[in-house]
């Protein structure tokens, strides 16, 4: 069983923690770097763009990572 890795962020002035599998953090960190953002800025952007405010942030981050994983794969193949 995989263990979740917890990270803390300040979003909209509030401190929050998100627990995700390490593989999702790897993709999100790579996406942030690829777009010249900090991980916190990427997470804040995903948080602000949630189409359904009740959607858990962890779920929104997983969906975002999956939706953009091909960018990371394409970048690593091009290197």
PDB file of C-alpha atoms in Angstrom, residues 6-64:
ATOM      1  CA  UNK A   6       1.121  15.593   3.055  1.00  0.00           C
ATOM      2  CA  UNK A   7       2.026  19.161   2.067  1.00  0.00           C
ATOM      3  CA  UNK A   8       0.797  22.424   3.558  1.00  0.00           C
ATOM      4  CA  UNK A   9      -0.113  25.575   1.653  1.00  0.00           C
ATOM      5  CA  UNK A  10      -1.674  28.960   2.304  1.00  0.00           C
ATOM      6  CA  UNK A  11      -4.628  29.389  -0.040  1.00  0.00           C
ATOM      7  CA  UNK A  12      -6.791  32.495  -0.031  1.00  0.00           C
ATOM      8  CA  UNK A  13      -5.297  33.445   3.322  1.00  0.00           C
ATOM      9  CA  UNK A  14      -6.024  30.091   4.946  1.00  0.00           C
ATOM     10  CA  UNK A  15      -3.569  27.339   5.823  1.00  0.00           C
ATOM     11  CA  UNK A  16      -4.534  23.968   4.357  1.00  0.00           C
ATOM     12  CA  UNK A  17      -2.901  20.584   3.990  1.00  0.00           C
ATOM     13  CA  UNK A  18      -3.234  18.198   1.078  1.00  0.00           C
ATOM     14  CA  UNK A  19      -2.312  14.519   1.139  1.00  0.00           C
ATOM     15  CA  UNK A  20      -1.512  12.847  -2.192  1.00  0.00           C
ATOM     16  CA  UNK A  21       0.417   9.846  -3.388  1.00  0.00           C
ATOM     17  CA  UNK A  22       4.079  10.723  -4.073  1.00  0.00           C
ATOM     18  CA  UNK A  23       3.619  10.052  -7.800  1.00  0.00           C
ATOM     19  CA  UNK A  24       1.066  12.862  -8.055  1.00  0.00           C
ATOM     20  CA  UNK A  25       3.411  15.283  -6.272  1.00  0.00           C
ATOM     21  CA  UNK A  26       6.149  14.403  -8.789  1.00  0.00           C
ATOM     22  CA  UNK A  27       3.877  15.302 -11.715  1.00  0.00           C
ATOM     23  CA  UNK A  28       2.624  18.494 -10.050  1.00  0.00           C
ATOM     24  CA  UNK A  29       6.179  19.625  -9.212  1.00  0.00           C
ATOM     25  CA  UNK A  30       7.255  18.979 -12.805  1.00  0.00           C
ATOM     26  CA  UNK A  31       4.244  20.912 -14.129  1.00  0.00           C
ATOM     27  CA  UNK A  32       5.030  23.838 -11.854  1.00  0.00           C
ATOM     28  CA  UNK A  33       8.666  23.886 -12.971  1.00  0.00           C
ATOM     29  CA  UNK A  34       7.677  23.583 -16.621  1.00  0.00           C
ATOM     30  CA  UNK A  35       5.449  26.660 -16.289  1.00  0.00           C
ATOM     31  CA  UNK A  36       7.883  28.660 -14.144  1.00  0.00           C
ATOM     32  CA  UNK A  37       5.695  28.467 -11.044  1.00  0.00           C
ATOM     33  CA  UNK A  38       6.263  27.431  -7.482  1.00  0.00           C
ATOM     34  CA  UNK A  39       4.334  24.365  -6.368  1.00  0.00           C
ATOM     35  CA  UNK A  40       2.304  26.650  -4.087  1.00  0.00           C
ATOM     36  CA  UNK A  41       1.356  28.876  -7.042  1.00  0.00           C
ATOM     37  CA  UNK A  42       0.294  25.866  -9.116  1.00  0.00           C
ATOM     38  CA  UNK A  43      -1.825  24.526  -6.239  1.00  0.00           C
ATOM     39  CA  UNK A  44      -3.397  27.964  -5.743  1.00  0.00           C
ATOM     40  CA  UNK A  45      -4.259  28.102  -9.445  1.00  0.00           C
ATOM     41  CA  UNK A  46      -5.889  24.678  -9.360  1.00  0.00           C
ATOM     42  CA  UNK A  47      -7.756  25.684  -6.204  1.00  0.00           C
ATOM     43  CA  UNK A  48      -9.068  28.879  -7.801  1.00  0.00           C
ATOM     44  CA  UNK A  49     -10.106  27.070 -10.994  1.00  0.00           C
ATOM     45  CA  UNK A  50     -12.112  24.281  -9.342  1.00  0.00           C
ATOM     46  CA  UNK A  51     -15.368  24.135 -11.311  1.00  0.00           C
ATOM     47  CA  UNK A  52     -17.211  22.773  -8.289  1.00  0.00           C
ATOM     48  CA  UNK A  53     -16.117  24.495  -5.054  1.00  0.00           C
ATOM     49  CA  UNK A  54     -17.147  21.426  -3.033  1.00  0.00           C
ATOM     50  CA  UNK A  55     -14.744  19.214  -5.001  1.00  0.00           C
ATOM     51  CA  UNK A  56     -11.945  18.289  -2.593  1.00  0.00           C
ATOM     52  CA  UNK A  57      -8.655  19.996  -3.426  1.00  0.00           C
ATOM     53  CA  UNK A  58      -6.839  16.651  -3.367  1.00  0.00           C
ATOM     54  CA  UNK A  59      -9.215  15.342  -6.038  1.00  0.00           C
ATOM     55  CA  UNK A  60      -8.814  18.477  -8.142  1.00  0.00           C
ATOM     56  CA  UNK A  61      -5.015  18.145  -7.943  1.00  0.00           C
ATOM     57  CA  UNK A  62      -5.119  14.483  -8.965  1.00  0.00           C
ATOM     58  CA  UNK A  63      -7.335  15.282 -11.962  1.00  0.00           C
ATOM     59  CA  UNK A  64      -5.061  18.193 -12.916  1.00  0.00           C
TER      60      UNK A  64
END
